[in-house]
């Protein structure tokens, strides 16, 4: 904020005689003005991002989800600090800036940076990475690669990042269309009120379910079974990759990427009008899903979920898109378009891995023994009562 200085309204001859402490400062130069205009968006964006990260990191997510059930003094205090930080962030910055910066931060922290780390690991330590890859050295794009293949891989990585920026740009344009052209409420809720834990879980569940259905329909019928320029572009771009590798999850023709990935992910958030905090959690889960599904590693965290997704992604690319159109494989299993192991096979394999049938039989035997013991005790009590009655008579 610019302070008021009465000395600036005095004649120049008078102002020149005043001490420097109270004299009117000279106007800023054109270079200084241009520099301020050029850097102010970046500085404000950085401050927004820093405040948002401080707010999110200051709240234990598990405690937040369990507040209604297991509340404690420390949990309530953390929630209070988070609410104050979040309210300050929302009230001090435009909602559009908060939404776009949050989306970029999530995509960077949970997709671009981890995928880049995996890619550098594959490039710098190919022998160690090869033993971890499900498809061996064929999933190492830089191993023994010619100059032409290396340049092509770099172009793939560049288009992957550009597609992410394209999706964020479309998201910003949708918000501008809703709020400034159509004069209706925003696509996402950016408010100081925090969403309830049950509301977060409900939105995530129905958002993921709708995303699975929309992804399957668009991926199968618009990009594979239709004979149009968009499906040809998808086949020439995305399916030109022989195997998946880190950062390849967002590689595709820009229009095909919007249809295959961005629209199925963003549409549920708009239809159910997610709160921004819910949307941040949702995008973080989607980003981690894409990171590990396209990592190419045979062992990933939560191998039952992410491992099955990674195997279905590998199979989809290896078979040229003949099946496995959905990310989770649920609709593929229902529609009979699964290629290789389906989601039911993953459930059976996970059950066998943890020896679930033996555990169930063991629990049944324990329960049977307890029931038999209760019956025997009841019989013994009845027998003792009859003996007492006979002796008393």
Short mmCIF file of C-alpha atoms in Angstrom, two decimals, residues 12-334:
data_model
loop_
_atom_site.label_atom_id
_atom_site.label_comp_id
_atom_site.label_asym_id
_atom_site.label_seq_id
_atom_site.Cartn_x
_atom_site.Cartn_y
_atom_site.Cartn_z
CA UNK A 12 9.46 21.36 -6.97
CA UNK A 13 11.50 24.36 -5.78
CA UNK A 14 10.15 23.98 -2.25
CA UNK A 15 10.41 20.21 -2.19
CA UNK A 16 14.08 20.33 -3.15
CA UNK A 17 14.83 22.29 0.03
CA UNK A 18 13.27 19.71 2.34
CA UNK A 19 15.32 17.05 4.14
CA UNK A 20 15.55 13.70 2.44
CA UNK A 21 13.57 12.04 5.25
CA UNK A 22 10.39 13.94 4.38
CA UNK A 23 11.04 14.90 0.77
CA UNK A 24 8.91 13.42 -1.99
CA UNK A 25 10.71 10.39 -3.46
CA UNK A 26 11.38 10.40 -7.19
CA UNK A 27 8.94 8.43 -9.37
CA UNK A 28 9.96 4.86 -10.19
CA UNK A 29 11.79 4.31 -13.42
CA UNK A 30 10.20 2.55 -16.38
CA UNK A 31 12.45 -0.44 -15.77
CA UNK A 32 11.40 -0.67 -12.12
CA UNK A 33 7.73 -0.40 -13.05
CA UNK A 34 8.04 -3.08 -15.73
CA UNK A 35 9.93 -5.36 -13.34
CA UNK A 36 7.23 -4.94 -10.69
CA UNK A 37 4.45 -5.77 -13.14
CA UNK A 38 6.38 -8.78 -14.45
CA UNK A 39 7.26 -10.29 -11.07
CA UNK A 40 4.13 -9.50 -9.05
CA UNK A 41 2.13 -12.49 -10.40
CA UNK A 42 4.98 -14.86 -9.58
CA UNK A 43 5.56 -13.44 -6.11
CA UNK A 44 1.86 -13.54 -5.27
CA UNK A 45 1.60 -17.08 -6.65
CA UNK A 46 4.61 -18.14 -4.58
CA UNK A 47 3.08 -16.63 -1.45
CA UNK A 48 -0.19 -18.42 -2.18
CA UNK A 49 1.58 -21.72 -2.72
CA UNK A 50 3.65 -21.35 0.44
CA UNK A 51 0.59 -20.52 2.54
CA UNK A 52 -1.34 -23.44 1.06
CA UNK A 53 1.46 -25.94 1.70
CA UNK A 54 1.84 -24.68 5.26
CA UNK A 55 -1.89 -25.12 5.76
CA UNK A 56 -2.02 -28.64 4.35
CA UNK A 57 1.14 -29.84 6.09
CA UNK A 58 -0.04 -28.43 9.39
CA UNK A 59 -3.03 -30.77 9.51
CA UNK A 60 -2.66 -34.52 10.11
CA UNK A 61 -5.04 -35.93 7.50
CA UNK A 62 -5.84 -39.05 9.51
CA UNK A 63 -6.72 -36.93 12.52
CA UNK A 64 -8.89 -34.72 10.32
CA UNK A 65 -10.86 -37.71 9.03
CA UNK A 66 -11.32 -39.15 12.51
CA UNK A 67 -12.20 -35.93 14.35
CA UNK A 68 -15.90 -36.74 14.86
CA UNK A 69 -15.03 -40.13 16.38
CA UNK A 70 -11.73 -39.71 18.22
CA UNK A 71 -11.23 -36.09 19.17
CA UNK A 72 -8.41 -34.89 21.36
CA UNK A 73 -6.98 -31.58 22.44
CA UNK A 74 -4.03 -31.72 20.02
CA UNK A 75 -6.26 -32.74 17.11
CA UNK A 76 -8.70 -29.91 17.79
CA UNK A 77 -5.81 -27.47 18.08
CA UNK A 78 -4.33 -28.61 14.77
CA UNK A 79 -7.72 -28.27 13.14
CA UNK A 80 -8.08 -24.76 14.55
CA UNK A 81 -4.68 -23.71 13.19
CA UNK A 82 -5.52 -25.26 9.84
CA UNK A 83 -8.85 -23.44 9.71
CA UNK A 84 -7.21 -20.10 10.51
CA UNK A 85 -4.50 -20.61 7.89
CA UNK A 86 -6.99 -21.80 5.29
CA UNK A 87 -9.35 -18.89 5.98
CA UNK A 88 -6.49 -16.42 5.69
CA UNK A 89 -5.44 -17.98 2.40
CA UNK A 90 -8.94 -17.90 0.90
CA UNK A 91 -9.73 -14.38 2.09
CA UNK A 92 -6.41 -12.85 1.01
CA UNK A 93 -6.22 -14.29 -2.53
CA UNK A 94 -8.66 -14.56 -5.44
CA UNK A 95 -10.44 -17.96 -5.54
CA UNK A 96 -9.24 -18.65 -9.08
CA UNK A 97 -5.60 -18.17 -8.10
CA UNK A 98 -5.98 -20.42 -5.07
CA UNK A 99 -7.58 -23.16 -7.19
CA UNK A 100 -5.05 -23.04 -10.02
CA UNK A 101 -2.01 -22.83 -7.74
CA UNK A 102 -3.34 -25.74 -5.68
CA UNK A 103 -3.86 -27.86 -8.79
CA UNK A 104 -0.39 -27.09 -10.15
CA UNK A 105 1.18 -27.79 -6.77
CA UNK A 106 -0.54 -31.17 -6.45
CA UNK A 107 0.32 -32.25 -9.99
CA UNK A 108 3.94 -31.20 -9.43
CA UNK A 109 4.40 -32.77 -6.01
CA UNK A 110 2.57 -36.03 -6.64
CA UNK A 111 3.17 -36.68 -10.35
CA UNK A 112 5.93 -34.66 -12.02
CA UNK A 113 8.53 -34.84 -9.24
CA UNK A 114 8.10 -38.56 -8.35
CA UNK A 115 7.98 -39.54 -12.03
CA UNK A 116 11.11 -37.50 -12.70
CA UNK A 117 12.85 -39.24 -9.79
CA UNK A 118 11.90 -42.66 -11.18
CA UNK A 119 13.05 -41.61 -14.63
CA UNK A 120 16.43 -40.42 -13.34
CA UNK A 121 16.82 -43.64 -11.38
CA UNK A 122 16.14 -45.65 -14.55
CA UNK A 123 18.59 -43.54 -16.57
CA UNK A 124 21.44 -43.37 -14.03
CA UNK A 125 21.18 -46.91 -12.60
CA UNK A 126 19.78 -49.03 -15.44
CA UNK A 127 21.16 -52.33 -14.12
CA UNK A 128 19.46 -51.84 -10.75
CA UNK A 129 16.25 -50.57 -12.34
CA UNK A 130 16.06 -53.48 -14.78
CA UNK A 131 15.67 -55.98 -11.95
CA UNK A 132 12.71 -53.97 -10.63
CA UNK A 133 10.93 -53.56 -13.96
CA UNK A 134 8.06 -55.89 -14.80
CA UNK A 135 9.06 -55.88 -18.50
CA UNK A 136 12.82 -55.83 -17.99
CA UNK A 137 15.08 -53.57 -20.04
CA UNK A 138 12.33 -52.88 -22.60
CA UNK A 139 10.83 -50.48 -20.04
CA UNK A 140 14.08 -48.46 -19.83
CA UNK A 141 13.77 -45.73 -22.49
CA UNK A 142 17.34 -44.44 -22.14
CA UNK A 143 19.24 -47.75 -21.93
CA UNK A 144 21.47 -48.21 -25.00
CA UNK A 145 19.28 -45.68 -26.79
CA UNK A 146 20.38 -44.02 -30.00
CA UNK A 147 20.38 -40.28 -30.37
CA UNK A 148 17.13 -40.42 -32.34
CA UNK A 149 15.40 -42.52 -29.70
CA UNK A 150 16.67 -40.26 -26.91
CA UNK A 151 15.34 -37.16 -28.65
CA UNK A 152 12.01 -38.88 -29.20
CA UNK A 153 11.80 -39.79 -25.51
CA UNK A 154 12.56 -36.20 -24.55
CA UNK A 155 9.76 -35.03 -26.85
CA UNK A 156 7.42 -37.47 -25.13
CA UNK A 157 8.37 -36.04 -21.74
CA UNK A 158 7.90 -32.49 -23.00
CA UNK A 159 4.43 -33.23 -24.36
CA UNK A 160 3.52 -34.93 -21.08
CA UNK A 161 4.25 -31.77 -19.11
CA UNK A 162 2.57 -29.55 -21.71
CA UNK A 163 -0.58 -31.67 -21.50
CA UNK A 164 -0.70 -31.13 -17.74
CA UNK A 165 -0.43 -27.38 -18.28
CA UNK A 166 -3.13 -27.62 -20.95
CA UNK A 167 -5.47 -29.32 -18.51
CA UNK A 168 -4.86 -26.65 -15.86
CA UNK A 169 -5.48 -23.95 -18.48
CA UNK A 170 -8.81 -25.55 -19.45
CA UNK A 171 -9.72 -25.69 -15.77
CA UNK A 172 -8.99 -21.97 -15.40
CA UNK A 173 -11.02 -21.15 -18.52
CA UNK A 174 -13.98 -23.12 -17.16
CA UNK A 175 -13.89 -21.09 -13.96
CA UNK A 176 -13.69 -17.81 -15.91
CA UNK A 177 -16.61 -18.93 -18.09
CA UNK A 178 -18.76 -19.83 -15.09
CA UNK A 179 -18.02 -16.82 -12.88
CA UNK A 180 -17.39 -13.94 -15.31
CA UNK A 181 -19.29 -14.82 -18.49
CA UNK A 182 -22.27 -16.90 -17.39
CA UNK A 183 -22.30 -15.22 -13.94
CA UNK A 184 -23.04 -18.46 -12.12
CA UNK A 185 -21.30 -20.11 -9.19
CA UNK A 186 -17.80 -21.50 -9.62
CA UNK A 187 -17.14 -25.07 -10.73
CA UNK A 188 -15.36 -25.88 -7.45
CA UNK A 189 -16.15 -24.57 -3.98
CA UNK A 190 -13.39 -22.31 -2.67
CA UNK A 191 -14.77 -21.23 0.70
CA UNK A 192 -13.51 -20.76 4.23
CA UNK A 193 -15.91 -23.47 5.46
CA UNK A 194 -14.15 -26.82 5.73
CA UNK A 195 -15.80 -29.94 4.29
CA UNK A 196 -16.95 -32.60 6.72
CA UNK A 197 -14.98 -35.87 6.77
CA UNK A 198 -18.01 -37.89 5.68
CA UNK A 199 -18.56 -35.45 2.81
CA UNK A 200 -14.96 -35.88 1.68
CA UNK A 201 -15.23 -39.68 1.67
CA UNK A 202 -18.59 -39.57 -0.13
CA UNK A 203 -17.29 -37.22 -2.84
CA UNK A 204 -14.15 -39.29 -3.32
CA UNK A 205 -16.13 -42.53 -3.63
CA UNK A 206 -18.65 -41.28 -6.18
CA UNK A 207 -16.01 -39.23 -7.98
CA UNK A 208 -13.80 -42.27 -8.48
CA UNK A 209 -16.77 -44.40 -9.57
CA UNK A 210 -17.90 -41.85 -12.16
CA UNK A 211 -14.32 -41.38 -13.33
CA UNK A 212 -14.00 -45.13 -13.92
CA UNK A 213 -17.20 -45.22 -16.01
CA UNK A 214 -16.44 -42.07 -18.04
CA UNK A 215 -12.86 -43.16 -18.70
CA UNK A 216 -14.01 -46.55 -19.95
CA UNK A 217 -16.69 -45.10 -22.25
CA UNK A 218 -14.53 -42.37 -23.78
CA UNK A 219 -11.38 -44.46 -24.01
CA UNK A 220 -13.09 -47.42 -25.64
CA UNK A 221 -15.73 -45.86 -27.87
CA UNK A 222 -14.17 -42.48 -28.74
CA UNK A 223 -10.48 -43.40 -28.98
CA UNK A 224 -10.50 -47.04 -30.12
CA UNK A 225 -13.73 -48.27 -31.69
CA UNK A 226 -14.49 -45.05 -33.60
CA UNK A 227 -12.83 -44.42 -36.94
CA UNK A 228 -12.08 -40.71 -36.73
CA UNK A 229 -9.12 -38.36 -36.67
CA UNK A 230 -9.06 -38.31 -32.87
CA UNK A 231 -8.73 -42.10 -32.58
CA UNK A 232 -6.04 -42.11 -35.27
CA UNK A 233 -4.13 -39.40 -33.39
CA UNK A 234 -4.43 -41.39 -30.16
CA UNK A 235 -3.10 -44.49 -31.90
CA UNK A 236 -0.21 -42.59 -33.53
CA UNK A 237 0.79 -40.78 -30.34
CA UNK A 238 -0.04 -42.80 -27.25
CA UNK A 239 0.19 -46.29 -28.76
CA UNK A 240 3.46 -45.50 -30.47
CA UNK A 241 5.01 -46.23 -27.06
CA UNK A 242 5.95 -49.88 -26.79
CA UNK A 243 5.97 -49.94 -22.98
CA UNK A 244 4.99 -47.47 -20.25
CA UNK A 245 7.66 -45.50 -18.41
CA UNK A 246 7.60 -42.65 -15.87
CA UNK A 247 5.89 -39.43 -17.03
CA UNK A 248 4.28 -41.25 -19.98
CA UNK A 249 0.88 -41.32 -18.29
CA UNK A 250 -0.04 -37.87 -19.62
CA UNK A 251 1.54 -38.32 -23.06
CA UNK A 252 -0.92 -38.25 -25.93
CA UNK A 253 -2.21 -35.97 -28.64
CA UNK A 254 -3.49 -32.90 -26.73
CA UNK A 255 -7.13 -33.45 -27.73
CA UNK A 256 -6.88 -37.17 -27.06
CA UNK A 257 -5.34 -36.43 -23.65
CA UNK A 258 -8.28 -34.19 -22.77
CA UNK A 259 -10.71 -36.96 -23.73
CA UNK A 260 -8.78 -39.87 -22.20
CA UNK A 261 -7.49 -38.36 -18.97
CA UNK A 262 -8.47 -34.77 -18.18
CA UNK A 263 -12.21 -34.86 -18.87
CA UNK A 264 -12.94 -38.10 -16.93
CA UNK A 265 -10.98 -36.72 -13.97
CA UNK A 266 -12.32 -33.16 -13.96
CA UNK A 267 -15.96 -33.90 -14.86
CA UNK A 268 -16.88 -35.62 -11.54
CA UNK A 269 -15.39 -32.72 -9.58
CA UNK A 270 -17.57 -30.26 -11.52
CA UNK A 271 -20.76 -32.35 -11.41
CA UNK A 272 -20.51 -32.93 -7.66
CA UNK A 273 -18.93 -29.48 -7.09
CA UNK A 274 -16.07 -30.64 -4.92
CA UNK A 275 -14.70 -28.43 -2.20
CA UNK A 276 -11.17 -27.39 -3.09
CA UNK A 277 -9.74 -29.42 -0.20
CA UNK A 278 -11.60 -32.50 -1.47
CA UNK A 279 -10.37 -31.76 -4.98
CA UNK A 280 -6.78 -31.49 -3.75
CA UNK A 281 -7.04 -34.92 -2.07
CA UNK A 282 -8.73 -36.33 -5.17
CA UNK A 283 -6.04 -35.00 -7.53
CA UNK A 284 -3.28 -36.21 -5.21
CA UNK A 285 -4.71 -39.74 -5.34
CA UNK A 286 -5.11 -39.61 -9.14
CA UNK A 287 -1.56 -38.27 -9.54
CA UNK A 288 -0.06 -41.02 -7.39
CA UNK A 289 -2.12 -43.57 -9.30
CA UNK A 290 -0.69 -42.35 -12.62
CA UNK A 291 2.82 -42.17 -11.18
CA UNK A 292 2.95 -45.81 -10.08
CA UNK A 293 0.77 -47.23 -12.87
CA UNK A 294 3.25 -45.93 -15.47
CA UNK A 295 6.40 -46.50 -13.44
CA UNK A 296 6.87 -49.97 -14.92
CA UNK A 297 7.97 -51.45 -11.59
CA UNK A 298 6.80 -54.91 -10.64
CA UNK A 299 6.42 -54.00 -6.96
CA UNK A 300 4.62 -50.83 -5.93
CA UNK A 301 2.96 -49.61 -2.71
CA UNK A 302 -0.43 -51.25 -2.07
CA UNK A 303 0.36 -53.88 -4.69
CA UNK A 304 -3.24 -55.10 -4.60
CA UNK A 305 -4.54 -51.79 -6.07
CA UNK A 306 -1.67 -49.99 -7.77
CA UNK A 307 0.02 -53.23 -8.79
CA UNK A 308 -3.09 -54.42 -10.61
CA UNK A 309 -3.46 -51.04 -12.31
CA UNK A 310 0.17 -51.15 -13.43
CA UNK A 311 -0.24 -54.66 -14.87
CA UNK A 312 -3.40 -53.67 -16.75
CA UNK A 313 -1.67 -50.56 -18.11
CA UNK A 314 1.25 -52.68 -19.35
CA UNK A 315 -1.14 -55.12 -21.01
CA UNK A 316 -3.19 -52.35 -22.65
CA UNK A 317 -0.11 -50.88 -24.29
CA UNK A 318 1.39 -54.24 -25.25
CA UNK A 319 -1.81 -55.48 -26.92
CA UNK A 320 -2.37 -52.25 -28.83
CA UNK A 321 -5.47 -51.16 -26.93
CA UNK A 322 -7.58 -54.31 -27.33
CA UNK A 323 -8.85 -54.07 -23.75
CA UNK A 324 -8.26 -52.72 -20.23
CA UNK A 325 -9.78 -49.32 -21.00
CA UNK A 326 -10.55 -48.27 -17.42
CA UNK A 327 -7.90 -47.38 -14.84
CA UNK A 328 -9.24 -49.69 -12.11
CA UNK A 329 -10.47 -52.48 -14.39
CA UNK A 330 -13.89 -52.67 -12.71
CA UNK A 331 -15.95 -51.76 -15.79
CA UNK A 332 -13.67 -53.92 -17.95
CA UNK A 333 -14.49 -56.89 -15.73
CA UNK A 334 -18.24 -56.15 -15.98
#
